[in-house]
mmCIF file of C-alpha atoms and ligand atoms in Angstrom:
data_model
loop_
_atom_site.group_PDB
_atom_site.id
_atom_site.type_symbol
_atom_site.label_atom_id
_atom_site.label_comp_id
_atom_site.label_asym_id
_atom_site.label_seq_id
_atom_site.Cartn_x
_atom_site.Cartn_y
_atom_site.Cartn_z
ATOM 1 C CA MET A 1 64.781 84.620 109.824
ATOM 2 C CA ILE A 2 68.371 85.637 109.246
ATOM 3 C CA ASP A 3 69.938 85.749 105.768
ATOM 4 C CA LEU A 4 73.572 86.790 105.517
ATOM 5 C CA HIS A 5 74.157 86.262 101.789
ATOM 6 C CA LEU A 6 72.296 88.543 99.370
ATOM 7 C CA HIS A 7 73.235 90.202 96.072
ATOM 8 C CA SER A 8 71.919 93.465 94.602
ATOM 9 C CA THR A 9 72.234 95.382 91.346
ATOM 10 C CA CYS A 10 75.523 96.739 92.719
ATOM 11 C CA SER A 11 76.979 93.431 91.493
ATOM 12 C CA ASP A 12 75.146 90.586 89.733
ATOM 13 C CA GLY A 13 71.855 90.671 91.629
ATOM 14 C CA ARG A 14 68.669 91.749 89.834
ATOM 15 C CA SER A 15 67.109 93.729 92.696
ATOM 16 C CA SER A 16 68.233 97.190 93.752
ATOM 17 C CA PRO A 17 69.281 97.497 97.411
ATOM 18 C CA ALA A 18 65.905 99.061 98.291
ATOM 19 C CA VAL A 19 63.933 96.357 96.456
ATOM 20 C CA LEU A 20 66.113 93.700 98.086
ATOM 21 C CA VAL A 21 65.046 94.996 101.500
ATOM 22 C CA ASP A 22 61.362 94.871 100.465
ATOM 23 C CA GLU A 23 61.770 91.308 99.205
ATOM 24 C CA ALA A 24 63.607 90.239 102.343
ATOM 25 C CA ALA A 25 60.937 91.761 104.566
ATOM 26 C CA ALA A 26 58.190 90.024 102.553
ATOM 27 C CA ALA A 27 60.047 86.710 102.922
ATOM 28 C CA GLY A 28 60.037 87.126 106.715
ATOM 29 C CA ILE A 29 63.701 88.023 107.108
ATOM 30 C CA ARG A 30 64.461 90.288 110.078
ATOM 31 C CA ILE A 31 68.255 90.372 109.882
ATOM 32 C CA MET A 32 69.997 90.569 106.524
ATOM 33 C CA ALA A 33 73.433 91.235 105.078
ATOM 34 C CA ILE A 34 74.165 92.631 101.630
ATOM 35 C CA THR A 35 77.120 90.722 100.131
ATOM 36 C CA ASP A 36 77.785 92.026 96.651
ATOM 37 C CA HIS A 37 80.804 90.805 94.687
ATOM 38 C CA ASP A 38 83.824 93.100 95.170
ATOM 39 C CA THR A 39 81.839 96.208 96.113
ATOM 40 C CA VAL A 40 80.214 97.960 99.063
ATOM 41 C CA ALA A 41 78.430 100.432 96.773
ATOM 42 C CA GLY A 42 75.032 99.262 98.050
ATOM 43 C CA ALA A 43 75.828 99.800 101.739
ATOM 44 C CA HIS A 44 74.212 103.207 102.169
ATOM 45 C CA ASP A 45 71.014 102.523 100.217
ATOM 46 C CA VAL A 46 70.425 99.127 101.774
ATOM 47 C CA GLN A 47 70.878 100.416 105.304
ATOM 48 C CA THR A 48 68.587 103.386 104.689
ATOM 49 C CA ALA A 49 65.896 101.101 103.285
ATOM 50 C CA ALA A 50 66.359 98.519 106.041
ATOM 51 C CA GLN A 51 66.020 101.154 108.732
ATOM 52 C CA ALA A 52 62.785 102.403 107.176
ATOM 53 C CA ALA A 53 61.444 98.841 106.960
ATOM 54 C CA GLY A 54 62.464 97.925 110.510
ATOM 55 C CA LEU A 55 65.021 95.312 109.464
ATOM 56 C CA ARG A 56 68.537 94.992 110.761
ATOM 57 C CA CYS A 57 71.059 95.093 107.921
ATOM 58 C CA ILE A 58 74.758 94.340 108.127
ATOM 59 C CA VAL A 59 77.268 95.667 105.640
ATOM 60 C CA GLY A 60 78.914 92.674 104.038
ATOM 61 C CA ILE A 61 80.834 91.810 100.912
ATOM 62 C CA GLU A 62 81.804 88.753 98.846
ATOM 63 C CA ILE A 63 85.365 89.178 97.600
ATOM 64 C CA THR A 64 86.766 86.955 94.868
ATOM 65 C CA ALA A 65 90.122 85.404 95.802
ATOM 66 C CA VAL A 66 92.076 82.846 93.769
ATOM 67 C CA TYR A 67 93.588 79.526 94.871
ATOM 68 C CA GLU A 68 95.160 77.129 92.338
ATOM 69 C CA SER A 69 93.408 78.984 89.496
ATOM 70 C CA ARG A 70 90.020 78.514 91.157
ATOM 71 C CA ASP A 71 87.781 81.328 92.384
ATOM 72 C CA VAL A 72 87.414 81.319 96.158
ATOM 73 C CA HIS A 73 84.599 83.549 97.379
ATOM 74 C CA MET A 74 85.337 85.176 100.719
ATOM 75 C CA LEU A 75 82.530 86.804 102.687
ATOM 76 C CA GLY A 76 83.249 89.748 104.967
ATOM 77 C CA TYR A 77 80.829 91.088 107.589
ATOM 78 C CA PHE A 78 80.777 94.365 109.530
ATOM 79 C CA VAL A 79 83.365 95.900 107.221
ATOM 80 C CA ASP A 80 83.628 99.694 107.299
ATOM 81 C CA PRO A 81 82.273 100.786 103.887
ATOM 82 C CA GLY A 82 84.374 103.942 104.116
ATOM 83 C CA ASP A 83 87.701 102.203 104.782
ATOM 84 C CA ARG A 84 90.138 103.743 102.317
ATOM 85 C CA ASP A 85 92.425 100.721 101.943
ATOM 86 C CA LEU A 86 89.462 98.425 101.383
ATOM 87 C CA LEU A 87 87.924 100.784 98.823
ATOM 88 C CA HIS A 88 91.208 101.076 96.958
ATOM 89 C CA PHE A 89 91.614 97.286 96.901
ATOM 90 C CA LEU A 90 88.039 96.819 95.657
ATOM 91 C CA GLU A 91 88.664 99.305 92.849
ATOM 92 C CA THR A 92 91.534 97.096 91.710
ATOM 93 C CA GLN A 93 89.315 94.033 91.872
ATOM 94 C CA ARG A 94 86.670 95.744 89.747
ATOM 95 C CA ALA A 95 89.228 96.984 87.216
ATOM 96 C CA ASP A 96 90.351 93.357 86.842
ATOM 97 C CA ARG A 97 86.723 92.393 86.266
ATOM 98 C CA VAL A 98 86.409 94.963 83.461
ATOM 99 C CA ALA A 99 89.599 93.665 81.823
ATOM 100 C CA ARG A 100 88.275 90.112 82.105
ATOM 101 C CA VAL A 101 84.969 91.076 80.488
ATOM 102 C CA HIS A 102 86.918 92.476 77.527
ATOM 103 C CA ALA A 103 88.961 89.261 77.293
ATOM 104 C CA ILE A 104 85.870 87.043 77.471
ATOM 105 C CA CYS A 105 84.092 89.127 74.831
ATOM 106 C CA SER A 106 87.130 88.816 72.532
ATOM 107 C CA ARG A 107 86.931 85.042 72.844
ATOM 108 C CA LEU A 108 83.217 85.084 72.147
ATOM 109 C CA GLU A 109 83.802 87.174 69.055
ATOM 110 C CA ALA A 110 86.537 84.783 67.897
ATOM 111 C CA ILE A 111 84.100 81.858 68.052
ATOM 112 C CA GLY A 112 81.427 83.765 66.143
ATOM 113 C CA LEU A 113 79.329 85.015 69.070
ATOM 114 C CA PRO A 114 79.869 88.778 69.162
ATOM 115 C CA ILE A 115 78.186 90.924 71.827
ATOM 116 C CA ASP A 116 78.292 94.655 72.512
ATOM 117 C CA VAL A 117 80.950 94.900 75.231
ATOM 118 C CA ASP A 118 80.403 98.627 75.775
ATOM 119 C CA ARG A 119 76.770 97.951 76.598
ATOM 120 C CA VAL A 120 77.746 95.192 79.022
ATOM 121 C CA LEU A 121 80.063 97.598 80.816
ATOM 122 C CA ALA A 122 77.824 100.693 80.668
ATOM 123 C CA ALA A 123 75.689 99.781 83.688
ATOM 124 C CA SER A 124 78.650 99.572 86.068
ATOM 125 C CA ALA A 125 81.057 102.154 84.604
ATOM 126 C CA GLY A 126 81.988 104.833 87.130
ATOM 127 C CA THR A 127 79.362 103.752 89.657
ATOM 128 C CA GLY A 128 81.301 101.526 92.041
ATOM 129 C CA LYS A 129 79.217 98.597 90.822
ATOM 130 C CA ALA A 130 80.912 95.310 89.926
ATOM 131 C CA VAL A 131 80.452 93.694 86.516
ATOM 132 C CA GLY A 132 80.809 89.954 85.957
ATOM 133 C CA ARG A 133 79.975 86.995 83.765
ATOM 134 C CA PRO A 134 76.213 87.166 84.465
ATOM 135 C CA ALA A 135 76.080 90.490 82.552
ATOM 136 C CA ILE A 136 77.813 88.808 79.608
ATOM 137 C CA ALA A 137 75.408 85.881 79.836
ATOM 138 C CA ARG A 138 72.428 88.249 79.642
ATOM 139 C CA ALA A 139 73.895 89.997 76.598
ATOM 140 C CA MET A 140 74.362 86.601 74.945
ATOM 141 C CA VAL A 141 70.691 85.787 75.534
ATOM 142 C CA GLU A 142 69.646 89.193 74.138
ATOM 143 C CA ALA A 143 71.840 88.624 71.058
ATOM 144 C CA GLY A 144 70.126 85.295 70.486
ATOM 145 C CA HIS A 145 73.325 83.282 70.929
ATOM 146 C CA VAL A 146 71.886 81.118 73.729
ATOM 147 C CA PRO A 147 68.364 80.410 74.976
ATOM 148 C CA ASP A 148 69.041 81.341 78.595
ATOM 149 C CA ILE A 149 71.673 82.339 81.161
ATOM 150 C CA ALA A 150 72.249 78.780 82.299
ATOM 151 C CA ALA A 151 73.127 77.756 78.732
ATOM 152 C CA ALA A 152 75.541 80.694 78.424
ATOM 153 C CA PHE A 153 77.452 79.433 81.468
ATOM 154 C CA ASP A 154 77.207 75.735 80.679
ATOM 155 C CA ARG A 155 78.371 76.049 77.075
ATOM 156 C CA PHE A 156 80.702 79.062 77.095
ATOM 157 C CA LEU A 157 81.414 80.933 80.332
ATOM 158 C CA ALA A 158 81.999 78.287 83.000
ATOM 159 C CA ASP A 159 85.490 77.100 83.913
ATOM 160 C CA GLY A 160 86.777 74.881 81.101
ATOM 161 C CA GLN A 161 84.360 76.183 78.439
ATOM 162 C CA ALA A 162 85.344 77.944 75.202
ATOM 163 C CA ALA A 163 85.097 81.560 76.366
ATOM 164 C CA PHE A 164 86.383 81.016 79.894
ATOM 165 C CA VAL A 165 89.211 83.338 80.880
ATOM 166 C CA PRO A 166 91.099 82.491 84.081
ATOM 167 C CA ARG A 167 91.445 85.362 86.525
ATOM 168 C CA GLY A 168 94.315 86.509 88.664
ATOM 169 C CA GLY A 169 93.664 87.755 92.142
ATOM 170 C CA PRO A 170 94.637 87.815 95.803
ATOM 171 C CA SER A 171 95.011 84.674 97.883
ATOM 172 C CA PRO A 172 92.203 83.786 100.296
ATOM 173 C CA ALA A 173 94.555 84.545 103.224
ATOM 174 C CA ASP A 174 95.267 88.008 101.821
ATOM 175 C CA VAL A 175 91.525 88.674 101.608
ATOM 176 C CA VAL A 176 90.978 87.492 105.205
ATOM 177 C CA ASP A 177 93.645 89.971 106.246
ATOM 178 C CA ARG A 178 92.102 92.850 104.281
ATOM 179 C CA ILE A 179 88.635 92.184 105.683
ATOM 180 C CA GLY A 180 90.076 92.217 109.211
ATOM 181 C CA ARG A 181 91.914 95.480 108.620
ATOM 182 C CA ALA A 182 88.634 97.027 107.407
ATOM 183 C CA GLY A 183 87.044 96.113 110.740
ATOM 184 C CA GLY A 184 85.240 92.997 109.530
ATOM 185 C CA VAL A 185 85.162 89.258 110.095
ATOM 186 C CA ALA A 186 85.738 86.789 107.255
ATOM 187 C CA SER A 187 83.873 83.617 106.287
ATOM 188 C CA ILE A 188 84.599 81.303 103.365
ATOM 189 C CA ALA A 189 81.538 81.269 101.071
ATOM 190 C CA HIS A 190 79.882 78.005 99.962
ATOM 191 C CA PRO A 191 82.979 75.773 100.421
ATOM 192 C CA GLY A 192 80.880 72.830 99.231
ATOM 193 C CA LYS A 193 80.955 74.320 95.728
ATOM 194 C CA LEU A 194 84.731 74.795 95.835
ATOM 195 C CA ARG A 195 85.611 71.351 97.221
ATOM 196 C CA LYS A 196 89.047 72.434 98.438
ATOM 197 C CA ASP A 197 88.487 71.704 102.113
ATOM 198 C CA GLU A 198 92.227 71.561 102.759
ATOM 199 C CA ILE A 199 92.440 75.354 102.667
ATOM 200 C CA ILE A 200 89.950 75.867 105.502
ATOM 201 C CA ALA A 201 92.020 74.955 108.586
ATOM 202 C CA PRO A 202 95.007 77.111 107.544
ATOM 203 C CA LEU A 203 92.655 80.019 106.847
ATOM 204 C CA VAL A 204 91.085 79.721 110.292
ATOM 205 C CA ARG A 205 94.568 79.671 111.792
ATOM 206 C CA SER A 206 95.449 82.835 109.878
ATOM 207 C CA GLY A 207 92.398 84.686 111.186
ATOM 208 C CA MET A 208 89.337 83.596 109.243
ATOM 209 C CA THR A 209 86.402 83.767 111.652
ATOM 210 C CA ALA A 210 83.748 81.555 110.091
ATOM 211 C CA ILE A 211 82.643 78.980 107.531
ATOM 212 C CA GLU A 212 79.476 79.371 105.458
ATOM 213 C CA ALA A 213 77.905 76.015 106.310
ATOM 214 C CA TYR A 214 74.345 76.956 105.356
ATOM 215 C CA HIS A 215 74.001 77.555 101.604
ATOM 216 C CA PRO A 216 71.397 76.424 99.037
ATOM 217 C CA ASP A 217 74.035 74.588 96.962
ATOM 218 C CA HIS A 218 75.137 72.530 99.984
ATOM 219 C CA SER A 219 73.767 69.038 100.497
ATOM 220 C CA GLU A 220 72.782 67.999 104.014
ATOM 221 C CA ASP A 221 76.110 66.149 104.186
ATOM 222 C CA ASP A 222 77.986 69.297 103.157
ATOM 223 C CA THR A 223 76.273 71.368 105.843
ATOM 224 C CA ARG A 224 76.953 68.715 108.495
ATOM 225 C CA ARG A 225 80.614 68.457 107.442
ATOM 226 C CA TYR A 226 81.183 72.222 107.666
ATOM 227 C CA LEU A 227 79.336 72.503 110.975
ATOM 228 C CA ASP A 228 81.601 69.753 112.348
ATOM 229 C CA MET A 229 84.679 71.374 110.834
ATOM 230 C CA ALA A 230 83.793 74.734 112.369
ATOM 231 C CA HIS A 231 83.314 73.077 115.756
ATOM 232 C CA GLU A 232 86.677 71.288 115.548
ATOM 233 C CA LEU A 233 88.547 74.394 114.419
ATOM 234 C CA GLY A 234 86.882 76.796 116.827
ATOM 235 C CA ALA A 235 85.406 78.733 113.921
ATOM 236 C CA LEU A 236 81.947 80.274 113.761
ATOM 237 C CA VAL A 237 79.254 79.516 111.186
ATOM 238 C CA THR A 238 77.471 81.756 108.683
ATOM 239 C CA GLY A 239 74.767 81.120 106.126
ATOM 240 C CA GLY A 240 72.296 82.590 103.712
ATOM 241 C CA SER A 241 70.399 82.184 100.480
ATOM 242 C CA ASP A 242 72.890 83.684 97.987
ATOM 243 C CA TYR A 243 69.814 85.276 96.426
ATOM 244 C CA HIS A 244 70.527 87.041 93.107
ATOM 245 C CA GLY A 245 66.963 88.149 92.320
ATOM 246 C CA THR A 246 64.378 86.924 89.868
ATOM 247 C CA GLY A 247 65.656 86.550 86.306
ATOM 248 C CA SER A 248 69.211 85.873 87.457
ATOM 249 C CA GLY A 249 69.241 82.400 85.931
ATOM 250 C CA ARG A 250 69.387 80.874 89.384
ATOM 251 C CA VAL A 251 66.571 79.428 91.450
ATOM 252 C CA ASN A 252 64.714 81.919 93.592
ATOM 253 C CA SER A 253 66.265 81.087 96.919
ATOM 254 C CA LEU A 254 65.264 84.023 99.134
ATOM 255 C CA GLY A 255 64.328 82.769 102.572
ATOM 256 C CA LYS A 256 65.121 79.148 101.661
ATOM 257 C CA VAL A 257 68.351 78.986 103.638
ATOM 258 C CA THR A 258 68.717 80.929 106.859
ATOM 259 C CA LEU A 259 71.114 81.157 109.780
ATOM 260 C CA PRO A 260 70.066 80.051 113.288
ATOM 261 C CA ALA A 261 69.886 83.015 115.672
ATOM 262 C CA ASP A 262 72.471 81.643 118.119
ATOM 263 C CA ARG A 263 74.997 81.417 115.257
ATOM 264 C CA PHE A 264 74.333 85.032 114.383
ATOM 265 C CA ASP A 265 74.702 86.140 118.001
ATOM 266 C CA ALA A 266 78.102 84.423 118.159
ATOM 267 C CA LEU A 267 79.208 86.247 115.000
ATOM 268 C CA VAL A 268 78.113 89.609 116.384
ATOM 269 C CA ALA A 269 79.921 88.935 119.649
ATOM 270 C CA ARG A 270 83.123 87.912 117.840
ATOM 271 C CA ALA A 271 82.949 90.970 115.615
ATOM 272 C CA GLY A 272 82.677 93.160 118.680
ATOM 273 C CA HIS A 273 79.479 94.731 117.426
ATOM 274 C CA ALA A 274 77.208 93.688 120.288
ATOM 275 C CA ALA A 275 76.515 97.336 121.141
ATOM 276 C CA GLN A 276 74.851 97.839 117.769
ATOM 277 C CA ARG A 277 72.043 95.353 118.413
HETATM 278 P P1 AMP B 1 82.188 86.282 87.968
HETATM 279 O O1 AMP B 1 81.894 87.160 89.159
HETATM 280 O O2 AMP B 1 82.381 87.050 86.726
HETATM 281 O O3 AMP B 1 83.254 85.259 88.247
HETATM 282 O O4 AMP B 1 80.820 85.449 87.727
HETATM 283 C C1 AMP B 1 80.424 84.534 88.734
HETATM 284 C C2 AMP B 1 78.935 84.721 89.076
HETATM 285 O O5 AMP B 1 78.166 84.155 88.023
HETATM 286 C C3 AMP B 1 78.516 84.011 90.340
HETATM 287 O O6 AMP B 1 78.595 84.862 91.449
HETATM 288 C C4 AMP B 1 77.069 83.646 90.077
HETATM 289 O O7 AMP B 1 76.220 84.658 90.535
HETATM 290 C C5 AMP B 1 76.957 83.599 88.570
HETATM 291 N N1 AMP B 1 76.860 82.228 88.030
HETATM 292 C C6 AMP B 1 77.794 81.266 88.054
HETATM 293 N N2 AMP B 1 77.348 80.152 87.432
HETATM 294 C C7 AMP B 1 76.084 80.431 87.009
HETATM 295 C C8 AMP B 1 75.057 79.693 86.317
HETATM 296 N N3 AMP B 1 75.278 78.433 85.901
HETATM 297 N N4 AMP B 1 73.870 80.316 86.086
HETATM 298 C C9 AMP B 1 73.653 81.566 86.505
HETATM 299 N N5 AMP B 1 74.569 82.309 87.164
HETATM 300 C C10 AMP B 1 75.761 81.753 87.420
HETATM 301 FE FE1 FE B 2 77.040 86.115 91.942
HETATM 302 FE FE1 FE B 3 79.658 83.138 95.710
HETATM 303 ZN ZN1 ZN B 4 77.124 85.137 96.484
#
């Protein structure tokens, strides 16, 4: 099985890169990609562990872009984790995340739900790890403000709720460009969640390689639509479980959604990484 969408403790996943490899192996995955939000900090550890376990692991990333005030998640595969421009850009993204955590925590305090912001930030400070709303949600559960992570999002942290803070950020096209300059290929993540299909064709024309058609939040109709769209646009297809670990407040999806091998081979060929197989 092939799973090209996995999160670790380097962003909002609950499994360390090494544990993620163990879990993937146990689920029967033989090719995996780590795709943490706005960081490649897990690249070294995950590849070391994958090599020891006999799995193939691709260095990936999931970068948050913004279109019409909505988050657009852009996946990048085969990026060089040592690319200086990419690393500098990701540092900016993570600094914006820290500022946003402060802003969200201020709103929570204003509505009578204080949490310890320094503790929320401590785990990622100075480590290259990316913080995000899931860390706030966990702190809210620990403080007794909400029963679980899902309630934290539904009532307070999701777009439109009381403690939601809109983010600024690069356009999806800018992110496609940055991924390409770091040696990678770009794919729009879970477009069925975004429901802004009009951005896909222009992105493909400006160099986006693929569309994530296979994702646990996609209905069968969604998957079919994005497979058809990819075919019409001459784009490739990616997919994966978007696993965030157990206790992440999301269903345990590891191994539930995988990418057909021929789709993966096409991605490798397009990325020019055939020699690495
Ligand atoms: P952020 O990166 O700060 O924008 O937070 C977005 C992340 O929160 C996503 O990548 C998901 O992993 C997580 N998330 C979003 N909605 C929920 C939810 N309802 N329950 C649990 N996790 C969620
Ligand atoms: Fe996430
Ligand atoms: Fe995502
Ligand atoms: Zn993801």
